[in-house]
Amino acid sequence: LISALAGSAAAFAPAKVAQSSTTALNADLSKELGAQAPLGFFDPLGLVADGDKDNFDRLRWVELKHGRIAMLGVVGYLVTYAGVRFPGAEDIPSGFAALDNLPGMVWAQMIATWTMMEAANQDQYAGPWGTNQNALGESPAEFKGDFRNGFIDFGWDKLSDDQKMRKRAIELNQGRAAQMGILGLMVHEKLGNVDQLLPPHF
């Protein structure tokens, strides 16, 4: 939780528009995707005050990744709270209580799934985890977090530049909302009043 909050501390600092050869230091970050009303460019901790573009891109990717995870987390929380279970897991409670009731093999399966997802969801042209340029050649990724890897498209290449920017802004903002949402659900569950937010088996 702490790493998620720290990684998204620049949550409302703007996102990278496209890969370019801008100066690494003193870059104008106020024009990047994500700087929008009502806050505009918002970096209260001064994490990108020096205009270091490389550091900004790293923090932007951390925010985007935590947003994607948080979106999955919110959906998972709501689905299990509503009583949906895999066969054989009908007796597993939802929320934090599930942690004390998961069999060891389920933990093993979860860790294996996380590992596979982490390995698959990255730029395969610059792997592992962006450490080097491998033998696959130049990456076709349009921005950090573009994991199509020349395979999955869903019509992205047919969109105009404005449409792409709008789609990226939507994902960024949904991720920001989801980070606040999952944090709120966890806090209210610990306070014992999550049922006031979500009626039983809504």
Short mmCIF file of C-alpha atoms in Angstrom, two decimals:
data_model
loop_
_atom_site.label_atom_id
_atom_site.label_comp_id
_atom_site.label_asym_id
_atom_site.label_seq_id
_atom_site.Cartn_x
_atom_site.Cartn_y
_atom_site.Cartn_z
CA LEU A 1 0.00 0.00 0.00
CA ILE A 2 2.81 2.40 0.91
CA SER A 3 4.66 1.68 -2.34
CA ALA A 4 1.45 2.21 -4.30
CA LEU A 5 0.93 5.60 -2.68
CA ALA A 6 4.56 6.59 -3.10
CA GLY A 7 4.62 5.46 -6.69
CA SER A 8 1.58 7.52 -7.50
CA ALA A 9 2.55 10.57 -5.47
CA ALA A 10 2.74 12.49 -8.72
CA ALA A 11 -0.72 11.16 -9.52
CA PHE A 12 -1.91 14.31 -11.16
CA ALA A 13 1.35 15.29 -12.81
CA PRO A 14 0.78 14.91 -16.56
CA ALA A 15 1.46 11.84 -18.65
CA LYS A 16 3.94 11.36 -21.44
CA VAL A 17 2.49 12.35 -24.81
CA ALA A 18 4.82 10.40 -27.06
CA GLN A 19 8.38 9.19 -27.19
CA SER A 20 10.63 12.01 -28.29
CA SER A 21 14.15 13.30 -28.00
CA THR A 22 13.41 16.20 -25.63
CA THR A 23 16.07 17.45 -23.27
CA ALA A 24 16.28 15.22 -20.19
CA LEU A 25 16.45 18.14 -17.76
CA ASN A 26 14.31 21.28 -17.53
CA ALA A 27 11.62 19.81 -19.78
CA ASP A 28 8.26 21.61 -19.81
CA LEU A 29 6.07 18.98 -18.19
CA SER A 30 3.00 21.21 -17.85
CA LYS A 31 1.96 20.43 -21.43
CA GLU A 32 1.96 16.66 -20.96
CA LEU A 33 -1.15 14.48 -20.99
CA GLY A 34 -2.84 14.48 -17.59
CA ALA A 35 -2.45 18.17 -16.75
CA GLN A 36 -6.10 19.06 -16.87
CA ALA A 37 -8.81 20.95 -15.03
CA PRO A 38 -9.33 21.55 -12.23
CA LEU A 39 -5.80 20.97 -10.89
CA GLY A 40 -3.71 21.34 -14.02
CA PHE A 41 -0.08 20.43 -13.41
CA PHE A 42 -0.16 19.06 -9.85
CA ASP A 43 3.05 17.94 -8.16
CA PRO A 44 2.72 18.90 -4.47
CA LEU A 45 5.77 16.88 -3.40
CA GLY A 46 8.00 18.41 -6.06
CA LEU A 47 9.00 15.02 -7.44
CA VAL A 48 9.48 16.43 -10.95
CA ALA A 49 10.25 20.02 -10.03
CA ASP A 50 13.67 19.80 -11.69
CA GLY A 51 12.09 18.94 -15.06
CA ASP A 52 13.97 15.65 -15.32
CA LYS A 53 12.09 13.95 -18.17
CA ASP A 54 13.55 10.50 -17.50
CA ASN A 55 12.44 10.64 -13.88
CA PHE A 56 9.05 11.97 -14.94
CA ASP A 57 8.58 9.13 -17.44
CA ARG A 58 9.46 6.60 -14.74
CA LEU A 59 6.96 8.11 -12.30
CA ARG A 60 4.31 8.31 -15.03
CA TRP A 61 4.75 4.60 -15.74
CA VAL A 62 4.54 3.79 -12.02
CA GLU A 63 1.27 5.75 -11.81
CA LEU A 64 -0.14 4.08 -14.91
CA LYS A 65 0.78 0.62 -13.66
CA HIS A 66 -0.66 1.20 -10.19
CA GLY A 67 -3.80 2.56 -11.82
CA ARG A 68 -4.20 -0.59 -13.90
CA ILE A 69 -3.68 -2.79 -10.83
CA ALA A 70 -6.12 -0.68 -8.81
CA MET A 71 -8.79 -1.01 -11.50
CA LEU A 72 -8.47 -4.79 -11.28
CA GLY A 73 -8.50 -4.52 -7.49
CA VAL A 74 -11.74 -2.52 -7.36
CA VAL A 75 -13.49 -4.92 -9.74
CA GLY A 76 -12.22 -7.92 -7.78
CA TYR A 77 -13.34 -6.44 -4.48
CA LEU A 78 -16.83 -5.62 -5.75
CA VAL A 79 -17.28 -9.00 -7.44
CA THR A 80 -16.26 -11.01 -4.37
CA TYR A 81 -18.23 -8.72 -2.05
CA ALA A 82 -21.29 -9.47 -4.20
CA GLY A 83 -20.79 -13.17 -3.44
CA VAL A 84 -19.30 -14.38 -6.73
CA ARG A 85 -16.82 -17.22 -6.19
CA PHE A 86 -14.90 -19.79 -8.19
CA PRO A 87 -16.14 -23.37 -7.69
CA GLY A 88 -14.73 -24.74 -4.45
CA ALA A 89 -14.16 -21.30 -2.94
CA GLU A 90 -17.71 -20.65 -1.80
CA ASP A 91 -16.66 -20.51 1.87
CA ILE A 92 -13.87 -17.96 1.35
CA PRO A 93 -14.97 -14.55 2.68
CA SER A 94 -14.38 -11.32 0.82
CA GLY A 95 -12.00 -8.48 1.70
CA PHE A 96 -9.15 -8.79 4.18
CA ALA A 97 -10.78 -11.81 5.83
CA ALA A 98 -9.95 -13.85 2.73
CA LEU A 99 -6.22 -13.62 3.50
CA ASP A 100 -6.55 -15.81 6.59
CA ASN A 101 -8.71 -18.38 4.80
CA LEU A 102 -6.77 -19.07 1.61
CA PRO A 103 -5.15 -22.52 1.38
CA GLY A 104 -1.43 -22.69 0.70
CA MET A 105 -1.95 -23.96 -2.84
CA VAL A 106 -4.12 -20.95 -3.65
CA TRP A 107 -1.32 -18.65 -2.47
CA ALA A 108 1.09 -20.56 -4.70
CA GLN A 109 -1.25 -20.21 -7.68
CA MET A 110 -1.70 -16.50 -7.01
CA ILE A 111 2.04 -15.87 -6.83
CA ALA A 112 2.59 -17.87 -10.04
CA THR A 113 -0.17 -15.86 -11.76
CA TRP A 114 1.32 -12.54 -10.60
CA THR A 115 4.74 -13.63 -11.88
CA MET A 116 3.39 -14.61 -15.29
CA MET A 117 1.38 -11.38 -15.58
CA GLU A 118 4.41 -9.30 -14.65
CA ALA A 119 6.55 -11.11 -17.21
CA ALA A 120 3.96 -10.88 -19.98
CA ASN A 121 2.79 -7.32 -19.44
CA GLN A 122 5.89 -5.45 -20.50
CA ASP A 123 7.59 -4.21 -23.63
CA GLN A 124 8.95 -7.49 -24.94
CA TYR A 125 11.30 -5.59 -27.26
CA ALA A 126 13.11 -4.00 -24.34
CA GLY A 127 13.04 -6.85 -21.86
CA PRO A 128 13.34 -7.95 -19.33
CA TRP A 129 11.65 -4.97 -17.66
CA GLY A 130 13.26 -2.35 -19.87
CA THR A 131 16.81 -3.26 -18.87
CA ASN A 132 18.16 -3.65 -22.39
CA GLN A 133 17.34 -3.70 -26.09
CA ASN A 134 17.06 -7.38 -26.98
CA ALA A 135 17.33 -9.17 -30.31
CA LEU A 136 13.70 -8.53 -31.30
CA GLY A 137 14.64 -5.16 -32.73
CA GLU A 138 13.27 -1.66 -32.21
CA SER A 139 10.18 -1.49 -30.02
CA PRO A 140 6.94 -0.47 -31.77
CA ALA A 141 5.57 0.95 -28.48
CA GLU A 142 4.19 4.47 -28.86
CA PHE A 143 4.55 5.27 -25.15
CA LYS A 144 5.72 3.67 -21.93
CA GLY A 145 2.96 1.26 -21.00
CA ASP A 146 2.10 0.36 -24.61
CA PHE A 147 2.32 -3.43 -24.36
CA ARG A 148 0.74 -4.45 -27.65
CA ASN A 149 4.15 -5.74 -28.76
CA GLY A 150 3.08 -5.70 -32.40
CA PHE A 151 0.38 -8.30 -31.69
CA ILE A 152 -2.79 -7.03 -29.97
CA ASP A 153 -4.30 -3.92 -31.53
CA PHE A 154 -8.10 -3.67 -31.08
CA GLY A 155 -8.17 -0.89 -33.66
CA TRP A 156 -5.65 1.38 -31.93
CA ASP A 157 -3.68 2.06 -35.12
CA LYS A 158 -6.85 3.24 -36.86
CA LEU A 159 -7.44 6.00 -34.31
CA SER A 160 -6.38 9.58 -34.93
CA ASP A 161 -3.77 11.19 -32.69
CA ASP A 162 -6.51 13.12 -30.87
CA GLN A 163 -8.50 9.95 -30.28
CA LYS A 164 -5.42 8.17 -28.95
CA MET A 165 -4.73 11.02 -26.54
CA ARG A 166 -8.34 10.91 -25.37
CA LYS A 167 -8.18 7.14 -24.79
CA ARG A 168 -4.94 7.49 -22.85
CA ALA A 169 -6.40 10.30 -20.74
CA ILE A 170 -9.41 8.12 -19.95
CA GLU A 171 -7.19 5.24 -18.81
CA LEU A 172 -5.04 7.56 -16.72
CA ASN A 173 -8.03 9.15 -14.98
CA GLN A 174 -9.80 5.83 -14.44
CA GLY A 175 -6.61 4.53 -12.85
CA ARG A 176 -6.39 7.56 -10.57
CA ALA A 177 -10.01 7.09 -9.51
CA ALA A 178 -9.46 3.37 -8.94
CA GLN A 179 -6.44 4.02 -6.70
CA MET A 180 -8.59 6.25 -4.52
CA GLY A 181 -11.46 3.76 -4.75
CA ILE A 182 -9.57 0.68 -3.60
CA LEU A 183 -7.89 2.69 -0.84
CA GLY A 184 -11.30 3.90 0.33
CA LEU A 185 -12.74 0.38 0.31
CA MET A 186 -9.81 -0.97 2.34
CA VAL A 187 -9.97 1.86 4.87
CA HIS A 188 -13.72 1.54 5.36
CA GLU A 189 -13.47 -2.22 5.69
CA LYS A 190 -10.92 -1.77 8.48
CA LEU A 191 -13.19 0.86 10.06
CA GLY A 192 -15.99 -1.71 9.95
CA ASN A 193 -18.44 0.35 7.95
CA VAL A 194 -17.89 -0.78 4.37
CA ASP A 195 -21.44 -2.17 4.47
CA GLN A 196 -22.65 1.44 4.59
CA LEU A 197 -20.98 2.00 1.23
CA LEU A 198 -21.83 -1.37 -0.29
CA PRO A 199 -25.01 -3.11 0.82
CA PRO A 200 -24.57 -6.86 1.41
CA HIS A 201 -24.53 -8.76 -1.87
CA PHE A 202 -25.48 -5.62 -3.78
#
